[in-house]
Coordinates of C-alpha atoms and ligand atoms in Angstrom, one line a residue:
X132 CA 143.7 116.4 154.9
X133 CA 142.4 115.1 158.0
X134 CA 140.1 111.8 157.8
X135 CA 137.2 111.0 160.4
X136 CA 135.1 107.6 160.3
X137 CA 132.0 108.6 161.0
X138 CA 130.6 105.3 160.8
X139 CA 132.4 101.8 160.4
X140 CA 129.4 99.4 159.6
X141 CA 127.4 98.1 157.2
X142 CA 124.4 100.0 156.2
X143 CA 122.7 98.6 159.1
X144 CA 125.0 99.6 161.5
X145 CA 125.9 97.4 164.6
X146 CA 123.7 96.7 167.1
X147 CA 121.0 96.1 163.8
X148 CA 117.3 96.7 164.4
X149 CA 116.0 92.8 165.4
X150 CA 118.8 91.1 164.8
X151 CA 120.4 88.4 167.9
X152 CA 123.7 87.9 166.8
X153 CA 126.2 87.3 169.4
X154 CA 127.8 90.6 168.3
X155 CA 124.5 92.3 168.3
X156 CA 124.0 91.1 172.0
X157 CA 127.3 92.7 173.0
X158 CA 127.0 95.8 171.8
X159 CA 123.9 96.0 172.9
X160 CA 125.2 96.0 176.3
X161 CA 128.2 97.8 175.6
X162 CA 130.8 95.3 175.8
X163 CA 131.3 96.1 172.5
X164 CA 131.9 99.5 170.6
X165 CA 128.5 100.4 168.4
X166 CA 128.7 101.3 164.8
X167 CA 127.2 103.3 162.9
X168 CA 126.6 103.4 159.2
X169 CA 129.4 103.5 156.8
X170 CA 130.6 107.5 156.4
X171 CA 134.1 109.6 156.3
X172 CA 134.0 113.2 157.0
X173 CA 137.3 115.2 154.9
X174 CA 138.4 117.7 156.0
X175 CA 140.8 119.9 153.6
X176 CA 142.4 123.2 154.0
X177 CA 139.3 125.4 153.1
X178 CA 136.3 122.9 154.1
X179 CA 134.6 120.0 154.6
X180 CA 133.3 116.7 152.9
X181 CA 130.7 114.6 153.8
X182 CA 131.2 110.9 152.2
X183 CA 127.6 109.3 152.0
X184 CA 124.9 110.0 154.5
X185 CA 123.4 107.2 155.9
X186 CA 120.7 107.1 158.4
X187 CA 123.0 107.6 161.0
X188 CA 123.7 111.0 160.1
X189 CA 122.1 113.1 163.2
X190 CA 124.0 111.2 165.4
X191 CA 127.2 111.2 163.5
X192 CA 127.1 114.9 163.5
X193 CA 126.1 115.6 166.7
X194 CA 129.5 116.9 168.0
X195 CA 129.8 119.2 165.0
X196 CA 128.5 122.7 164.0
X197 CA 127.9 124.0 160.5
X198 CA 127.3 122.0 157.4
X199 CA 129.2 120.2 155.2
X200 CA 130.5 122.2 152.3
X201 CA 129.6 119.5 150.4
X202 CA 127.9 115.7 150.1
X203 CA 129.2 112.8 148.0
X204 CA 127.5 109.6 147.3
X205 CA 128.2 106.2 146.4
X206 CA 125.2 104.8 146.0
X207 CA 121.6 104.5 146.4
X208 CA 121.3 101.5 149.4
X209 CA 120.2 102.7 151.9
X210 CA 123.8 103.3 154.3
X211 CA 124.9 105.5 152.1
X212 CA 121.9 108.2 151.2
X213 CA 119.3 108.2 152.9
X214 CA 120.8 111.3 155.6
X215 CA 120.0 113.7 153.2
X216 CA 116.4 113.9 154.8
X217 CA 118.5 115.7 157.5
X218 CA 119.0 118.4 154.9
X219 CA 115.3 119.3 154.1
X220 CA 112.9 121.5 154.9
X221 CA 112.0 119.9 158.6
X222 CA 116.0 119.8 159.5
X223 CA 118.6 122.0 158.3
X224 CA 116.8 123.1 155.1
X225 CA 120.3 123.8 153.4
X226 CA 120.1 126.3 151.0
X227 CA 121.8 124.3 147.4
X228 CA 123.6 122.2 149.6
X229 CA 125.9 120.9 146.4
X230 CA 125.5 116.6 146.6
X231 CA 128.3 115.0 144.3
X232 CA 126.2 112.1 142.2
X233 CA 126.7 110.2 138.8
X234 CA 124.3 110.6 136.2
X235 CA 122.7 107.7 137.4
X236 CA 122.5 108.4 141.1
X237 CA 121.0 112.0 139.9
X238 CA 118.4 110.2 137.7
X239 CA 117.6 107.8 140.9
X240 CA 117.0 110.7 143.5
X241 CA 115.0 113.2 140.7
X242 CA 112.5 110.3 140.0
X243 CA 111.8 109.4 143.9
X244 CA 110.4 111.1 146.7
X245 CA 111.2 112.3 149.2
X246 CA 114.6 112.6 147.5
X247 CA 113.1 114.6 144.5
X248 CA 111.7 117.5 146.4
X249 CA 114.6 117.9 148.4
X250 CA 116.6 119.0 145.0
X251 CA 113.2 120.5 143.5
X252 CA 113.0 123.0 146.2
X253 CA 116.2 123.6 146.7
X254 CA 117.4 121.8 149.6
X255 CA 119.7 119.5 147.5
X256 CA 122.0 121.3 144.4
X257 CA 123.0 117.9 142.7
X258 CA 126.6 118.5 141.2
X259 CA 126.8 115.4 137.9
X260 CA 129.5 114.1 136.7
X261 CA 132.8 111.8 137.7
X262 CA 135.3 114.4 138.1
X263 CA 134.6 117.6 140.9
X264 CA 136.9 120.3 142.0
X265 CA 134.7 121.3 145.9
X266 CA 136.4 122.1 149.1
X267 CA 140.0 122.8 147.9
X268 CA 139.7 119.1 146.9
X269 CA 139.8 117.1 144.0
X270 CA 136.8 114.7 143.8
X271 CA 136.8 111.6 141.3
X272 CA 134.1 109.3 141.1
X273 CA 135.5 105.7 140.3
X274 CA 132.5 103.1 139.1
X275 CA 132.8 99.9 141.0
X276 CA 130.5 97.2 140.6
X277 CA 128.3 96.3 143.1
X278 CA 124.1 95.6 143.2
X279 CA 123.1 97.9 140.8
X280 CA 119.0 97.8 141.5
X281 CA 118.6 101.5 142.3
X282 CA 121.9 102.9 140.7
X283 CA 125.4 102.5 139.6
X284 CA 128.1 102.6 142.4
X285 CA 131.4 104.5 142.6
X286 CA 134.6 104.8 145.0
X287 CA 135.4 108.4 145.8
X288 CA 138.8 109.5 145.3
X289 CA 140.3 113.1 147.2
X290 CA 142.9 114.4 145.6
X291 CA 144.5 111.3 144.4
X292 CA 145.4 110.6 148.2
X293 CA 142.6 109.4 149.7
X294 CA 140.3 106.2 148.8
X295 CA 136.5 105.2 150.1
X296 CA 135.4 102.1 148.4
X297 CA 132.6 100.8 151.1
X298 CA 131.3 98.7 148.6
X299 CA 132.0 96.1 146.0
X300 CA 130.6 92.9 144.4
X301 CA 133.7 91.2 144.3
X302 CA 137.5 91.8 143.6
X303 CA 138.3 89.7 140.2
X304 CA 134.9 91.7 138.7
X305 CA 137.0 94.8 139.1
X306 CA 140.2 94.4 137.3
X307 CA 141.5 97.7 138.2
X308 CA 141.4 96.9 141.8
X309 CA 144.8 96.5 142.6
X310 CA 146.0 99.6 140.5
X311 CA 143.6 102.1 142.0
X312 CA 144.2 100.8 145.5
X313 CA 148.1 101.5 145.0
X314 CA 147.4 104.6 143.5
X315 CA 146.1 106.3 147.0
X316 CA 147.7 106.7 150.5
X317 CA 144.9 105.7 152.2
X318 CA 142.3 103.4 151.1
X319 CA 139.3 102.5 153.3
X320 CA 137.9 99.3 151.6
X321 CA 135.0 96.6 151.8
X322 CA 135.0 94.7 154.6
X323 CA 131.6 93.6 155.0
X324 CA 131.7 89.8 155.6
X325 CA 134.5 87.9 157.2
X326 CA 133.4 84.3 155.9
X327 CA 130.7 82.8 153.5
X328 CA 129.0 81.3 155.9
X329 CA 128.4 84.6 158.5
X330 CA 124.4 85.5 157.6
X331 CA 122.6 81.8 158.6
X332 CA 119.2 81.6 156.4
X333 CA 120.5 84.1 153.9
X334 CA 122.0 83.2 150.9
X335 CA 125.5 85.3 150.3
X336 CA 125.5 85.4 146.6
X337 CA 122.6 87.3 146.5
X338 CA 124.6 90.1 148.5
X339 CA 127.9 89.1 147.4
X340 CA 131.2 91.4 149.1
X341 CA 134.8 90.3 149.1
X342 CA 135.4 88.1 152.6
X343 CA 138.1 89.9 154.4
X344 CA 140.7 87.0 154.4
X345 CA 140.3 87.2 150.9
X346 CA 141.1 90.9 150.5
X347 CA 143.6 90.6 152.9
X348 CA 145.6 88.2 150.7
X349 CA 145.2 90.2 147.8
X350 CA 146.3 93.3 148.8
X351 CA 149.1 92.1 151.6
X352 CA 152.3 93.6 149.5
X353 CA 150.6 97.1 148.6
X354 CA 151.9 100.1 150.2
X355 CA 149.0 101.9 150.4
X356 CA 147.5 102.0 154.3
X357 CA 144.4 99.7 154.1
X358 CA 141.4 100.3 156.8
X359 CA 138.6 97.7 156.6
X360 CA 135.5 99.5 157.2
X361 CA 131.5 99.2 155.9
X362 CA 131.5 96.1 159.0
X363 CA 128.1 93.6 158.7
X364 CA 126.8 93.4 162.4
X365 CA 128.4 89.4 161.8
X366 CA 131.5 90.5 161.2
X367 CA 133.9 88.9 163.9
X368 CA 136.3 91.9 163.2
X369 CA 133.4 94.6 164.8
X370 CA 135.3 93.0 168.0
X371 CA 138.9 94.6 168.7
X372 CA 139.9 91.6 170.9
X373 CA 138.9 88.8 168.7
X374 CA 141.7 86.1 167.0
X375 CA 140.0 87.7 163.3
X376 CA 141.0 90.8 164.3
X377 CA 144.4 90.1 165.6
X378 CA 145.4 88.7 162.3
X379 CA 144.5 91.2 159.9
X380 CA 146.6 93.4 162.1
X381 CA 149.4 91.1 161.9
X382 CA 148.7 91.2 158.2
X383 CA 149.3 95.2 158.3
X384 CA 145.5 96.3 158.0
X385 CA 143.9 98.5 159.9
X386 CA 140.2 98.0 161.0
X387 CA 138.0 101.2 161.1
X388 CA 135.8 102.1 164.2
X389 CA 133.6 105.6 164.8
X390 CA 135.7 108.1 165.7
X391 CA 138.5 107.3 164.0
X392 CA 140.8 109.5 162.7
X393 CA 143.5 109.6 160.2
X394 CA 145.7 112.4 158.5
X395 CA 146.9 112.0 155.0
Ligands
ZN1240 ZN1 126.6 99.5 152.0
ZN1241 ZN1 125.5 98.7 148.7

């Protein structure tokens, strides 16, 4: 399958709407590379996967034709879903555009507009369940906890190979971390924060992420090919030239940027 990073940021995206950040600055002026919201595109033999739709979506598909044979979702922040109002009746206006969701993501966008008349009038076909054979792929839905407000969240799995785990509360309150990770080739994981310290007037464990240095020490002897994506706009990695991001490659990671492609 062939892998492209839509978008490497946090749900935000980089530069974020109001926000001054050194980082935000640059990119403002293009010194630095923009990001958009966190999302893969999969392509398999016989189609094509959309991993989450964030709001970024018309511009992340602006280069490509067609739809996506399919959408899958992690969650209901806003990164992650809120695209599929390119899917309704004033955009595309897909015709049972089959969305991958967990009972409780389902429940989430039938109770809600606009969400709920995009699957009430057919725009939306919501597929339910943890394990989906779409594509020519195999789709599992792993639960993950992260902020669970509006629903649960998962990591998608393809076809045991392939790993998107945008988001997570922390590593030690997922004990299967280390084994799933090693189970897939490729794993693009949670790098939204590089220190404690990163969002000034905020306070970081009500929005709690693994810091990268953190995950980097974790996971340093697995063989699986890590890339750090899901980037907050504070992130000293969003810059390729910084001393952050020259160690995590000495450590053997890979940081994500739009555009990005990878075949497993
Ligand atoms: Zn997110
Ligand atoms: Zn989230």
């Amino acid at each position: 399958m062939r892998v492209t990073v839509l978008g490497s940021a946090q749900d935000a995206g980089l530069p974020q709407v109001g926000a001054d950040h050194p980082l935000d600055e640059a990119a403002r002026r293009r010194a630095l590379p923009r990001r958009t919201a966190s999302s893969l595109l999969v392509e398999t033999a016989t189609g094509r996967l959309l991993l989450d739709a964030g709001p970024d979506l018309r511009q992340q598909w602006a280069d490509r034709r067609g739809l996506p044979d399919a959408v899958v979702l992690t969650h209901a922040h806003m990164g992650h879903y809120t695209g599929l109002v390119h899917f309704g009746e004033e955009g595309a206006n897909t015709p049972g555009l089959p969305v991958l969701v967990t009972p409780a993501m389902a429940t989430f966008l039938t109770s809600h507009e606009p969400w709920r008349t995009l699957v009430t009038g057919g725009c939306l076909r919501l597929s339910v369940g943890f394990d989906h054979d779409v594509a020519g792929a195999s789709v599992r839905l792993i639960p993950v906890p992260h902020r669970g407000e509006h629903s649960d969240t998962v990591a998608v799995s393809v076809d045991d190979a392939l790993l998107y785990l945008p988001d997570i509360d922390s590593w030690d309150a997922w004990p299967d971390a280390l084994e799933v990770i090693s189970d897939h080739r490729v794993a693009f994981c949670d790098a939204t924060f590089w220190s404690d310290d990163e969002v000034p007037g905020r306070d970081q464990a009500q929005i709690p992420h693994p810091l990268v240095p953190d995950t980097v020490t974790r996971f340093t002897d697995v063989a699986t090919r890590i890339v750090l994506t899901h980037l907050n706009h504070t992130n000293p990695l969003c810059d390729p030239a910084s001393p952050e991001a020259a160690e995590v490659a000495a450590a053997g990671f890979e940081v994500a940027f739009d555009g990005m492609t990878v075949s497993i």
